[in-house]
Amino acid sequence: INVTTTTTTTQELSSFLPQDCKVLFVDDDFILRKLFARSIKRVAPTWKVAEAGNGESALDLVLSGDDNEFDLIFMDQYMASVQKQLLGTETVRAMRSKGVKSIICGLSANDCECGFRDAGAD
């Protein structure tokens, strides 16, 4: 049996991606946000990555002006807090109702695909 493996380098992968992209990663876990930002910077060093720890902060960032138009938004569903906070689906729904056109990808360890799609995520 002859098994051939293909290794794609970071540089080769980067050649398939857009050069300039603005990304927002929304998650309550600080370490996950940093890991995501570091991973993106490694594969797409020209991309700008912003972070938000909850839905309210994400809404503030997205709605604060033209300088904060994001190409991609990655949204966690459940963000733990002592205070009541928006779920990811509620945040997506609020963004869409305010006219946000960014591509939004819902993220969760749980099966939330239908909920995110119903809220307007891509």
PDB file of C-alpha atoms in Angstrom:
ATOM      1  CA  ILE A   1       0.000   0.000   0.000  1.00  0.00           C
ATOM      2  CA  ASN A   2       1.380   3.344  -1.042  1.00  0.00           C
ATOM      3  CA  VAL A   3       0.102   6.177   1.082  1.00  0.00           C
ATOM      4  CA  THR A   4       0.888   9.696  -0.024  1.00  0.00           C
ATOM      5  CA  THR A   5       0.243  12.553   2.314  1.00  0.00           C
ATOM      6  CA  THR A   6      -0.151  16.117   1.222  1.00  0.00           C
ATOM      7  CA  THR A   7       1.168  18.811   3.461  1.00  0.00           C
ATOM      8  CA  THR A   8      -0.156  22.307   2.943  1.00  0.00           C
ATOM      9  CA  THR A   9       2.064  25.011   4.327  1.00  0.00           C
ATOM     10  CA  THR A  10       0.739  28.124   5.985  1.00  0.00           C
ATOM     11  CA  GLN A  11       2.067  30.159   3.060  1.00  0.00           C
ATOM     12  CA  GLU A  12       0.208  27.969   0.525  1.00  0.00           C
ATOM     13  CA  LEU A  13      -3.004  28.221   2.550  1.00  0.00           C
ATOM     14  CA  SER A  14      -2.623  31.997   2.796  1.00  0.00           C
ATOM     15  CA  SER A  15      -2.500  32.261  -0.991  1.00  0.00           C
ATOM     16  CA  PHE A  16      -6.128  31.077  -1.187  1.00  0.00           C
ATOM     17  CA  LEU A  17      -7.444  33.615   1.330  1.00  0.00           C
ATOM     18  CA  PRO A  18      -8.390  37.254   0.767  1.00  0.00           C
ATOM     19  CA  GLN A  19      -5.539  39.616   1.635  1.00  0.00           C
ATOM     20  CA  ASP A  20      -7.464  42.064   3.774  1.00  0.00           C
ATOM     21  CA  CYS A  21     -10.235  40.847   5.982  1.00  0.00           C
ATOM     22  CA  LYS A  22     -11.629  42.228   9.201  1.00  0.00           C
ATOM     23  CA  VAL A  23     -12.786  39.579  11.680  1.00  0.00           C
ATOM     24  CA  LEU A  24     -14.653  39.793  14.982  1.00  0.00           C
ATOM     25  CA  PHE A  25     -14.490  36.845  17.383  1.00  0.00           C
ATOM     26  CA  VAL A  26     -17.130  36.867  20.133  1.00  0.00           C
ATOM     27  CA  ASP A  27     -16.635  34.458  23.042  1.00  0.00           C
ATOM     28  CA  ASP A  28     -16.618  34.771  26.815  1.00  0.00           C
ATOM     29  CA  ASP A  29     -13.500  32.609  27.110  1.00  0.00           C
ATOM     30  CA  PHE A  30     -10.412  34.852  27.069  1.00  0.00           C
ATOM     31  CA  ILE A  31      -8.064  31.985  26.200  1.00  0.00           C
ATOM     32  CA  LEU A  32     -10.197  30.878  23.231  1.00  0.00           C
ATOM     33  CA  ARG A  33     -10.261  34.455  21.938  1.00  0.00           C
ATOM     34  CA  LYS A  34      -6.468  34.698  22.134  1.00  0.00           C
ATOM     35  CA  LEU A  35      -5.983  31.259  20.552  1.00  0.00           C
ATOM     36  CA  PHE A  36      -8.334  32.187  17.703  1.00  0.00           C
ATOM     37  CA  ALA A  37      -6.568  35.517  17.104  1.00  0.00           C
ATOM     38  CA  ARG A  38      -3.145  33.862  17.130  1.00  0.00           C
ATOM     39  CA  SER A  39      -4.306  31.126  14.721  1.00  0.00           C
ATOM     40  CA  ILE A  40      -5.776  33.647  12.293  1.00  0.00           C
ATOM     41  CA  LYS A  41      -2.639  35.818  12.394  1.00  0.00           C
ATOM     42  CA  ARG A  42      -0.521  32.773  11.610  1.00  0.00           C
ATOM     43  CA  VAL A  43      -2.555  31.777   8.545  1.00  0.00           C
ATOM     44  CA  ALA A  44      -3.623  35.242   7.408  1.00  0.00           C
ATOM     45  CA  PRO A  45      -1.160  37.807   8.794  1.00  0.00           C
ATOM     46  CA  THR A  46      -2.794  40.730   6.969  1.00  0.00           C
ATOM     47  CA  TRP A  47      -6.190  40.138   8.572  1.00  0.00           C
ATOM     48  CA  LYS A  48      -7.322  42.380  11.407  1.00  0.00           C
ATOM     49  CA  VAL A  49      -8.880  40.531  14.351  1.00  0.00           C
ATOM     50  CA  ALA A  50     -11.048  42.193  16.988  1.00  0.00           C
ATOM     51  CA  GLU A  51     -12.468  40.473  20.055  1.00  0.00           C
ATOM     52  CA  ALA A  52     -15.543  40.830  22.225  1.00  0.00           C
ATOM     53  CA  GLY A  53     -16.279  38.953  25.444  1.00  0.00           C
ATOM     54  CA  ASN A  54     -20.071  39.097  25.127  1.00  0.00           C
ATOM     55  CA  GLY A  55     -22.931  39.969  22.796  1.00  0.00           C
ATOM     56  CA  GLU A  56     -23.394  43.475  24.153  1.00  0.00           C
ATOM     57  CA  SER A  57     -19.732  44.344  23.539  1.00  0.00           C
ATOM     58  CA  ALA A  58     -19.959  42.867  20.052  1.00  0.00           C
ATOM     59  CA  LEU A  59     -23.006  44.996  19.256  1.00  0.00           C
ATOM     60  CA  ASP A  60     -21.224  48.104  20.529  1.00  0.00           C
ATOM     61  CA  LEU A  61     -18.207  47.333  18.321  1.00  0.00           C
ATOM     62  CA  VAL A  62     -20.229  46.571  15.207  1.00  0.00           C
ATOM     63  CA  LEU A  63     -22.550  49.544  15.550  1.00  0.00           C
ATOM     64  CA  SER A  64     -19.921  52.105  16.593  1.00  0.00           C
ATOM     65  CA  GLY A  65     -19.150  53.341  13.078  1.00  0.00           C
ATOM     66  CA  ASP A  66     -17.828  52.692   9.589  1.00  0.00           C
ATOM     67  CA  ASP A  67     -14.369  51.820  10.899  1.00  0.00           C
ATOM     68  CA  ASN A  68     -15.861  48.702  12.471  1.00  0.00           C
ATOM     69  CA  GLU A  69     -17.416  47.020   9.469  1.00  0.00           C
ATOM     70  CA  PHE A  70     -16.427  43.373   9.751  1.00  0.00           C
ATOM     71  CA  ASP A  71     -16.177  40.884   6.904  1.00  0.00           C
ATOM     72  CA  LEU A  72     -16.592  37.898   9.226  1.00  0.00           C
ATOM     73  CA  ILE A  73     -18.064  37.541  12.693  1.00  0.00           C
ATOM     74  CA  PHE A  74     -17.638  34.334  14.705  1.00  0.00           C
ATOM     75  CA  MET A  75     -20.244  34.187  17.479  1.00  0.00           C
ATOM     76  CA  ASP A  76     -20.371  31.851  20.476  1.00  0.00           C
ATOM     77  CA  GLN A  77     -23.867  30.875  21.626  1.00  0.00           C
ATOM     78  CA  TYR A  78     -23.482  30.657  25.397  1.00  0.00           C
ATOM     79  CA  MET A  79     -21.438  33.304  27.168  1.00  0.00           C
ATOM     80  CA  ALA A  80     -21.380  32.826  30.925  1.00  0.00           C
ATOM     81  CA  SER A  81     -21.848  35.788  33.201  1.00  0.00           C
ATOM     82  CA  VAL A  82     -23.263  36.698  36.573  1.00  0.00           C
ATOM     83  CA  GLN A  83     -25.506  39.211  34.818  1.00  0.00           C
ATOM     84  CA  LYS A  84     -28.070  38.342  32.156  1.00  0.00           C
ATOM     85  CA  GLN A  85     -26.409  38.709  28.767  1.00  0.00           C
ATOM     86  CA  LEU A  86     -27.444  38.201  25.183  1.00  0.00           C
ATOM     87  CA  LEU A  87     -27.101  34.723  23.749  1.00  0.00           C
ATOM     88  CA  GLY A  88     -25.241  34.410  20.457  1.00  0.00           C
ATOM     89  CA  THR A  89     -28.505  33.972  18.539  1.00  0.00           C
ATOM     90  CA  GLU A  90     -29.995  37.057  20.218  1.00  0.00           C
ATOM     91  CA  THR A  91     -26.892  39.047  19.291  1.00  0.00           C
ATOM     92  CA  VAL A  92     -27.073  37.874  15.670  1.00  0.00           C
ATOM     93  CA  ARG A  93     -30.763  38.809  15.507  1.00  0.00           C
ATOM     94  CA  ALA A  94     -29.984  42.277  16.930  1.00  0.00           C
ATOM     95  CA  MET A  95     -27.142  42.771  14.443  1.00  0.00           C
ATOM     96  CA  ARG A  96     -29.320  41.806  11.488  1.00  0.00           C
ATOM     97  CA  SER A  97     -32.136  44.077  12.691  1.00  0.00           C
ATOM     98  CA  LYS A  98     -29.613  46.958  12.699  1.00  0.00           C
ATOM     99  CA  GLY A  99     -28.591  46.204   9.108  1.00  0.00           C
ATOM    100  CA  VAL A 100     -25.293  44.388   9.717  1.00  0.00           C
ATOM    101  CA  LYS A 101     -24.364  42.615   6.464  1.00  0.00           C
ATOM    102  CA  SER A 102     -21.251  40.767   7.700  1.00  0.00           C
ATOM    103  CA  ILE A 103     -20.956  37.013   7.266  1.00  0.00           C
ATOM    104  CA  ILE A 104     -21.808  35.598  10.704  1.00  0.00           C
ATOM    105  CA  CYS A 105     -20.761  32.108  11.753  1.00  0.00           C
ATOM    106  CA  GLY A 106     -22.361  30.694  14.887  1.00  0.00           C
ATOM    107  CA  LEU A 107     -20.132  28.621  17.163  1.00  0.00           C
ATOM    108  CA  SER A 108     -21.152  26.313  19.969  1.00  0.00           C
ATOM    109  CA  ALA A 109     -20.247  23.031  21.597  1.00  0.00           C
ATOM    110  CA  ASN A 110     -23.984  22.320  21.432  1.00  0.00           C
ATOM    111  CA  ASP A 111     -26.153  21.746  18.376  1.00  0.00           C
ATOM    112  CA  CYS A 112     -27.329  25.300  17.657  1.00  0.00           C
ATOM    113  CA  GLU A 113     -27.204  25.397  13.853  1.00  0.00           C
ATOM    114  CA  CYS A 114     -30.936  25.861  13.381  1.00  0.00           C
ATOM    115  CA  GLY A 115     -31.102  28.543  16.056  1.00  0.00           C
ATOM    116  CA  PHE A 116     -28.272  30.502  14.473  1.00  0.00           C
ATOM    117  CA  ARG A 117     -29.761  30.174  10.989  1.00  0.00           C
ATOM    118  CA  ASP A 118     -33.176  31.282  12.245  1.00  0.00           C
ATOM    119  CA  ALA A 119     -31.520  34.321  13.849  1.00  0.00           C
ATOM    120  CA  GLY A 120     -29.882  35.294  10.548  1.00  0.00           C
ATOM    121  CA  ALA A 121     -26.406  33.735  10.745  1.00  0.00           C
ATOM    122  CA  ASP A 122     -24.797  32.393   7.615  1.00  0.00           C
TER     123      ASP A 122
END
